[in-house]
Coordinates of C-alpha atoms in Angstrom, one line a residue:
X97 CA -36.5 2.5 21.0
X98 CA -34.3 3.1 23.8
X99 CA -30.5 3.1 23.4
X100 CA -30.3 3.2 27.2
X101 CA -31.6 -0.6 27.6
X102 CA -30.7 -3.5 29.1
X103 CA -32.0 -6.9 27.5
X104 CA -32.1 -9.8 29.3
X105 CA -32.3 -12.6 26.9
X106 CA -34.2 -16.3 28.1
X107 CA -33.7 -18.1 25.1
X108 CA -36.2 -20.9 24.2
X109 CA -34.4 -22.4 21.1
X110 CA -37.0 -24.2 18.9
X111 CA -39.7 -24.0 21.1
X112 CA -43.1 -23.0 19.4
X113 CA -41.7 -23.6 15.9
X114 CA -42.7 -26.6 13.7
X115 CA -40.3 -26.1 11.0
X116 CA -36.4 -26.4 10.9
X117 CA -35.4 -23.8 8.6
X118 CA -32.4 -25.0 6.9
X119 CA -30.3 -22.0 8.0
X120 CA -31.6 -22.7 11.7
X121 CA -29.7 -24.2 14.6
X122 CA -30.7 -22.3 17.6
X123 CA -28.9 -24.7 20.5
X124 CA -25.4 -24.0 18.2
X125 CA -26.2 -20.4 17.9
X126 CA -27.3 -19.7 21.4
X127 CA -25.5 -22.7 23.2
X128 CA -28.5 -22.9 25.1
X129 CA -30.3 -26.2 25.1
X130 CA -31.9 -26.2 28.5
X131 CA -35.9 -25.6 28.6
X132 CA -37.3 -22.0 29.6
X133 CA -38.8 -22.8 33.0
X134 CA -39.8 -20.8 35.8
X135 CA -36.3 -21.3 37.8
X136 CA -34.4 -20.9 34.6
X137 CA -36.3 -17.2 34.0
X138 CA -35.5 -16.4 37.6
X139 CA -31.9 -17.0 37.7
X140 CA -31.7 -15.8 34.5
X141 CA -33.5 -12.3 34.9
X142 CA -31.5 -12.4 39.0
X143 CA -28.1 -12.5 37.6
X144 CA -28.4 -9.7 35.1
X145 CA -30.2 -7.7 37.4
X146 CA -27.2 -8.3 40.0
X147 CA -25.2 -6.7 37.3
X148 CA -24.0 -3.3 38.9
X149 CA -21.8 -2.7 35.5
X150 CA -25.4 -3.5 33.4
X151 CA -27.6 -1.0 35.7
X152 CA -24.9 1.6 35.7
X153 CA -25.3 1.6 32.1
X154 CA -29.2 0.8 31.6
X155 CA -32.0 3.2 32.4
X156 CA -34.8 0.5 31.0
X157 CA -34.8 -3.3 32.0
X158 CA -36.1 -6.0 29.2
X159 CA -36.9 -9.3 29.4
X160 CA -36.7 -10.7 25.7
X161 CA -37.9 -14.1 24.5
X162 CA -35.5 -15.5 22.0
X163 CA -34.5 -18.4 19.9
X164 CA -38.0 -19.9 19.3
X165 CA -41.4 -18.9 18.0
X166 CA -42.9 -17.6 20.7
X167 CA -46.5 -17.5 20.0
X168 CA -46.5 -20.6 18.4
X169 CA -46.3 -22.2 22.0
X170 CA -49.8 -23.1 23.3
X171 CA -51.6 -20.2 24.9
X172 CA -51.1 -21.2 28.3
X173 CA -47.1 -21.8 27.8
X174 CA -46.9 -18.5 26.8
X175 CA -49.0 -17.4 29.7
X176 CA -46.6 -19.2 32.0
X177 CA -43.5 -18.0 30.7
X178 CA -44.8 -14.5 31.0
X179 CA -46.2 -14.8 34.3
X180 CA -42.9 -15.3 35.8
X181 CA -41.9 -12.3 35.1
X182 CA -45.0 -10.4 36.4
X183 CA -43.6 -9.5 40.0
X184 CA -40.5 -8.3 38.9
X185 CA -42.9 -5.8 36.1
X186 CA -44.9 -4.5 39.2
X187 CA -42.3 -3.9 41.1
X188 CA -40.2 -2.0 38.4
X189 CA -37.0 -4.0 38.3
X190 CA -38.6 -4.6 34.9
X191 CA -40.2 -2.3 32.0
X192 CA -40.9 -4.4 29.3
X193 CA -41.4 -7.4 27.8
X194 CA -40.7 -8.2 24.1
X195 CA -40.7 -11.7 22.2
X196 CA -39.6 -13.4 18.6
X197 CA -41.7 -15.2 17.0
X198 CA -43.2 -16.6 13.3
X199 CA -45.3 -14.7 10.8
X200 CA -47.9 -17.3 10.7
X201 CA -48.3 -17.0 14.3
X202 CA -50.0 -13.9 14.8
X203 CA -53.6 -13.3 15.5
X204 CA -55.9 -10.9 17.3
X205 CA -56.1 -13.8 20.2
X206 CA -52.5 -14.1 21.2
X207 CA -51.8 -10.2 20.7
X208 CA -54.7 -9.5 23.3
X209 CA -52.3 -12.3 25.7
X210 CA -49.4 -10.5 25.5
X211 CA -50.9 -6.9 25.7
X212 CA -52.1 -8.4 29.1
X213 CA -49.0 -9.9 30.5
X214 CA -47.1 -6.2 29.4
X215 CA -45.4 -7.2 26.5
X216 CA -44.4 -4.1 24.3
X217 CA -42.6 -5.7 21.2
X218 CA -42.6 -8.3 18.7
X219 CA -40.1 -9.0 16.5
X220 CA -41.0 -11.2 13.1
X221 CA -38.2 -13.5 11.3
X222 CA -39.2 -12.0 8.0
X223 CA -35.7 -13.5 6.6
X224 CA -36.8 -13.1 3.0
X225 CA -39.8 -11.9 1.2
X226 CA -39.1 -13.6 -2.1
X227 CA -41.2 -17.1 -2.1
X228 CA -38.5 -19.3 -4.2
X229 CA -35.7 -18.5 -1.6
X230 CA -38.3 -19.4 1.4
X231 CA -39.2 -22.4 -0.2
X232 CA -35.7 -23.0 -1.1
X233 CA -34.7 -22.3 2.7
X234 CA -37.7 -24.2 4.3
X235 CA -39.6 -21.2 5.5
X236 CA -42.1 -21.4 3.2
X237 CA -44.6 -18.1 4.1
X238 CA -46.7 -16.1 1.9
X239 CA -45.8 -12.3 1.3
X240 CA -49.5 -11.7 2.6
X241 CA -49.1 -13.8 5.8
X242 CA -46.2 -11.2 6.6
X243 CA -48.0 -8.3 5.5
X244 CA -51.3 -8.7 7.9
X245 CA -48.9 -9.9 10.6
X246 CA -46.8 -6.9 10.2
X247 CA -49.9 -4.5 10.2
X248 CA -51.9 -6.6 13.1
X249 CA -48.9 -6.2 15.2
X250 CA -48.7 -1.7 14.4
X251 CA -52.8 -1.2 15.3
X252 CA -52.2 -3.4 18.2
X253 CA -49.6 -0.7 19.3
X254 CA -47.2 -3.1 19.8
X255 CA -43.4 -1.9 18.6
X256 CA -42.2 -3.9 15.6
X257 CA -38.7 -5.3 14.9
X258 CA -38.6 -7.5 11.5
X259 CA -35.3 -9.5 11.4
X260 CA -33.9 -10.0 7.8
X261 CA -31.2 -12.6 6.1
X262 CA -29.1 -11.7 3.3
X263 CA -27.1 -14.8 1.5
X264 CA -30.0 -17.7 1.9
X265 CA -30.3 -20.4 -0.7
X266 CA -31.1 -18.7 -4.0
X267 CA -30.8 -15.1 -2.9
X268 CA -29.4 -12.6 -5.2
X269 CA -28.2 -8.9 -4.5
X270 CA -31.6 -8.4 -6.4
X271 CA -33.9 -10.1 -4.1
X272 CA -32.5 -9.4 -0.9
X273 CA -33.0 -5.6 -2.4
X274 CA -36.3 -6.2 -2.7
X275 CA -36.5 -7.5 0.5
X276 CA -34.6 -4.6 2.0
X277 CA -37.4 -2.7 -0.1
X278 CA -40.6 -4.9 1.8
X279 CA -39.3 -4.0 4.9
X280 CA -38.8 -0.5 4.5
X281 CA -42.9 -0.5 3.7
X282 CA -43.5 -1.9 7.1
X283 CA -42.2 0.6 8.4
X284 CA -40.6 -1.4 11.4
X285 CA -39.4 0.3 14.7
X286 CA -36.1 -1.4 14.4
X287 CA -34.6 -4.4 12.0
X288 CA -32.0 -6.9 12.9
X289 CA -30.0 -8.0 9.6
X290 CA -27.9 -11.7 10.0
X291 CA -25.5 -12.9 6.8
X292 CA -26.2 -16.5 6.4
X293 CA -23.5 -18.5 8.0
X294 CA -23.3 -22.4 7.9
X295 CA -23.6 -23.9 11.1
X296 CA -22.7 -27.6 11.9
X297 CA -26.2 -29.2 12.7
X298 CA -28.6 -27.4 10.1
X299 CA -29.5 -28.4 6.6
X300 CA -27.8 -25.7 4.9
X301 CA -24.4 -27.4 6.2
X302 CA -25.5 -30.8 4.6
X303 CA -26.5 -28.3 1.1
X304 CA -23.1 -26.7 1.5
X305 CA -21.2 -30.4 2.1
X306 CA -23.0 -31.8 -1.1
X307 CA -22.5 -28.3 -3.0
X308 CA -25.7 -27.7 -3.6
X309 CA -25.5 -24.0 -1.6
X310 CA -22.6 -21.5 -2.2
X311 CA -22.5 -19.2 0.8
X312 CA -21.6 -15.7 -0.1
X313 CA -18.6 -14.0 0.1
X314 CA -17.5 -11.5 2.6
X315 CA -16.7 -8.9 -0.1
X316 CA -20.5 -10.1 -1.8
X317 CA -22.1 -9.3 1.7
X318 CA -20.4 -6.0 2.6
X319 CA -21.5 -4.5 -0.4
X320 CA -25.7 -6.1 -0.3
X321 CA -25.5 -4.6 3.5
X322 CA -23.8 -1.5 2.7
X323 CA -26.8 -0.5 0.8
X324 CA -29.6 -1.7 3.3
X325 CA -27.8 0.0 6.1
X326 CA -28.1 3.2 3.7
X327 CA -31.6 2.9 3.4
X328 CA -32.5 2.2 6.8
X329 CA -30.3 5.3 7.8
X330 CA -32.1 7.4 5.4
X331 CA -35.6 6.1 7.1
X332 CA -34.2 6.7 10.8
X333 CA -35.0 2.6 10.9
X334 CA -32.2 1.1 13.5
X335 CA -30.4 -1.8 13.0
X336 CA -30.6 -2.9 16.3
X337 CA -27.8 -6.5 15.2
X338 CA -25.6 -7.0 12.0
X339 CA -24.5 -10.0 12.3
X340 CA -24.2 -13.1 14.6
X341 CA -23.0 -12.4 18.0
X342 CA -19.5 -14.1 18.8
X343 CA -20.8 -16.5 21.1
X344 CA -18.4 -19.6 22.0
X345 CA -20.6 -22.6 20.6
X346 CA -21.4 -20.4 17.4
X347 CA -18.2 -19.6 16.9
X348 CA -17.1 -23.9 17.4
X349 CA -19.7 -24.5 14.9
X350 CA -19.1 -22.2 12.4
X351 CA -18.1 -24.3 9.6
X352 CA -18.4 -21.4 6.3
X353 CA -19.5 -17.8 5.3
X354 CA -19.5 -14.3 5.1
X355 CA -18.5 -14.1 9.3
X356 CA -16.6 -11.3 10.8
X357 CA -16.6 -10.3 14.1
X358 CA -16.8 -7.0 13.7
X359 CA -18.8 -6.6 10.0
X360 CA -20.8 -3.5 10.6
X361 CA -17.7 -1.2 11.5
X362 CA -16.4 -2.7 7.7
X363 CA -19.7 -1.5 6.0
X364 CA -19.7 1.6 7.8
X365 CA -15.5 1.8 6.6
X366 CA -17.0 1.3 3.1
X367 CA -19.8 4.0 3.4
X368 CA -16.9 6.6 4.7
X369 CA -14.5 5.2 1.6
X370 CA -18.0 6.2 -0.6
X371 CA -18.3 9.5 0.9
X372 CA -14.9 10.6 0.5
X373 CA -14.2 9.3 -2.9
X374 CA -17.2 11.3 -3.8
X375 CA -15.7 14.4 -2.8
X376 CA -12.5 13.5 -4.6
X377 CA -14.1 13.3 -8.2
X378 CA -15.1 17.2 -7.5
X379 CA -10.9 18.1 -7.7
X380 CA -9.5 18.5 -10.9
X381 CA -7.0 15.3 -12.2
X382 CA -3.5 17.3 -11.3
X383 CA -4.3 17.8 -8.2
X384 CA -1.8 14.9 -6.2
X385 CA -2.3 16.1 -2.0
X386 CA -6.0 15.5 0.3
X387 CA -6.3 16.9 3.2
X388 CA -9.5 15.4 5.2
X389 CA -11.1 16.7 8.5
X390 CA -13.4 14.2 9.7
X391 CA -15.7 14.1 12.9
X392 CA -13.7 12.9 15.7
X393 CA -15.9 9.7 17.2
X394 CA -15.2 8.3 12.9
X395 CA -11.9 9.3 12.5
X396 CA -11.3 5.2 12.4
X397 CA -14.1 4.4 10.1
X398 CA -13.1 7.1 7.8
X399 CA -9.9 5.9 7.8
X400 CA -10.6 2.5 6.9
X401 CA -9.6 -0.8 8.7
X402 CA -6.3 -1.0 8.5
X403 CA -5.9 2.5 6.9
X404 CA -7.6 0.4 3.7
X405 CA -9.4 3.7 2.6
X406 CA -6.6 5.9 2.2
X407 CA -4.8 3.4 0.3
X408 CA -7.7 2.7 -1.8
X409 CA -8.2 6.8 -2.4
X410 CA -4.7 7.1 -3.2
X411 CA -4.3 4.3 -5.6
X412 CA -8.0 4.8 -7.5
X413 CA -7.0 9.0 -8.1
X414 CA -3.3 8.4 -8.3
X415 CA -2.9 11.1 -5.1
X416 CA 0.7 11.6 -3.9
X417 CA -0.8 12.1 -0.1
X418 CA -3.8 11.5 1.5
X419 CA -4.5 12.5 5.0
X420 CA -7.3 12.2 7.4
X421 CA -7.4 14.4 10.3
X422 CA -10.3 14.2 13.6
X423 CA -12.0 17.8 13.8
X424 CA -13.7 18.5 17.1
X425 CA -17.3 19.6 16.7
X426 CA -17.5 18.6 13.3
X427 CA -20.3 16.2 12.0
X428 CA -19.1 15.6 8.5
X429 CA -16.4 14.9 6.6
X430 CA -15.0 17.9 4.7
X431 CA -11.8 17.8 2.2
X432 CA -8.7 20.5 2.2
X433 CA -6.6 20.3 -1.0
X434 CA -3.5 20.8 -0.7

């Protein structure tokens, strides 16, 4: 997947999708509520292409069909939707084409659609491969409807983005590990990973009014995500989205849970705190001064926010003085005793 992309989202919230998912409330989460149409694509797909900051920055143009399940429209919605975007495809302004949609709405029919109107990637809301916190979330979906989804979509030579939730009613560090562990299997092109938030409008916000649901912690979350993010690194798998964007009408209807604005650079501060602690237990107990030379793009992660991971090194080894240092040309972290 390119890094050098510019998406153009036409959000379609709810659209295609029987179910309300109790976590779901795409018009709050997108603040879009008006219906994808042909002028609305237009506009849409005009403005960002106006953009001279966007295509300064962007090699490849994407259209991307969000909020809804896009193939559970009717055939020939979907073959409308995509049409509009046809000219703009054969005349170049636009490479690809890539949609969200549902498990349980993939078959060899629609795939042949979309490989016809240039479509390139699907993304699947996995959310959760464990069946009691589906059922418990109202996204009830056998483990083998996302498994021949999953494969249909790779020997159609389609990319594949699967997007995950951590936090849902009745997950557990455990089972959004073994989530993190179905995924991996799939072998995905990219995953998006959201902490579940309550949002006025869904049903989770009625659970979390009566008590019935107990969103996590921040502190919970970081440390579940800090490991997926490990994983995923360790398969070159990108997260392409940690976390809800800031949007205005999210943010107004954000009512409780593990929300940060900026939550991947505070897992990525708790990796760094990880790898340099690690290198700390290797000194002997009397040693009281660190010296570390970090690469220079990380100095701030390594540092912590708020310079959190020095204070935390110096207070869990009892150090008189820790330093961190930026070292040009480095790529990791190495430790000077002093």
């Amino acid at each position: 997947m390119s890094l050098n992309r510019l998406i153009i989202p036409i959000f379609i919230p709810h659209q295609g999708c029987p179910y309300r998912c109790s976590f779901c409330d795409q018009k709050n989460i997108s603040g879009v509520n008006a219906k994808a149409d042909k002028e609305l694509v237009e506009s849409t797909i005009d403005q960002y292409l106006r953009s001279s900051e966007s295509n300064a920055r962007s090699k490849v143009c994407e259209v991307a069909f969000y909020g809804g399940s896009f193939t559970g429209l009717p055939l020939e919605r979907q073959s409308s939707l995509l049409s509009f975007v046809q000219p703009l495809l054969k005349e170049g302004k636009v490479q690809s084409i890539r949609v969200s949609t549902h498990p349980l709405f993939i078959n060899e029919e629609i795939l042949r659609n979309l490989h016809r109107f240039g479509v390139t990637t699907i993304e699947l809301g996995i959310q959760s491969t464990d069946q009691n916190v589906l059922t418990l979330s109202g996204r009830e979906c056998s483990w083998s409807a996302m498994d021949e989804a999953t494969k249909l979509i790779q020997e159609f030579g389609f990319n594949l983005g699967l997007q995950m939730m951590s936090g849902l009613p009745g997950d557990t560090e455990e089972t959004f590990a073994q989530t993190v562990e179905d995924v991996l299997n799939w072998n995905p092109d990219f995953v998006r990973i959201y902490p579940t938030l309550v949002i006025k409008g869904t049903e989770i916000h009625e659970m979390y009014l009566s008590k019935v649901f107990v969103p996590w912690s921040l502190e919970k979350t970081i440390s579940a995500l800090k490991e997926a993010v490990l994983k995923f690194r360790s398969r070159n798998i990108p997260i392409i989205r940690l976390g809800l964007p800031s949007e205005p009408s999210m943010l107004e209807n954000f009512v409780a849970g593990p929300y940060h604005p900026s939550i991947r650079y505070l897992i990525d501060c708790r990796i760094g705190l990880d790898e340099l602690s690690a290198m700390v237990k290797e000194l002997p107990v009397s040693q009281k001064s660190i010296n570390f030379q970090v690469p220079v793009k990380k100095l701030s992660i390594y540092k912590g926010h708020k310079l959190e991971n020095v204070q935390k090194i110096k207070e869990t080894f009892n150090l008189n003085e820790v330093t961190v240092n930026p070292l040009e040309g480095l790529e990791c972290p190495q430790m000077i005793a002093a």
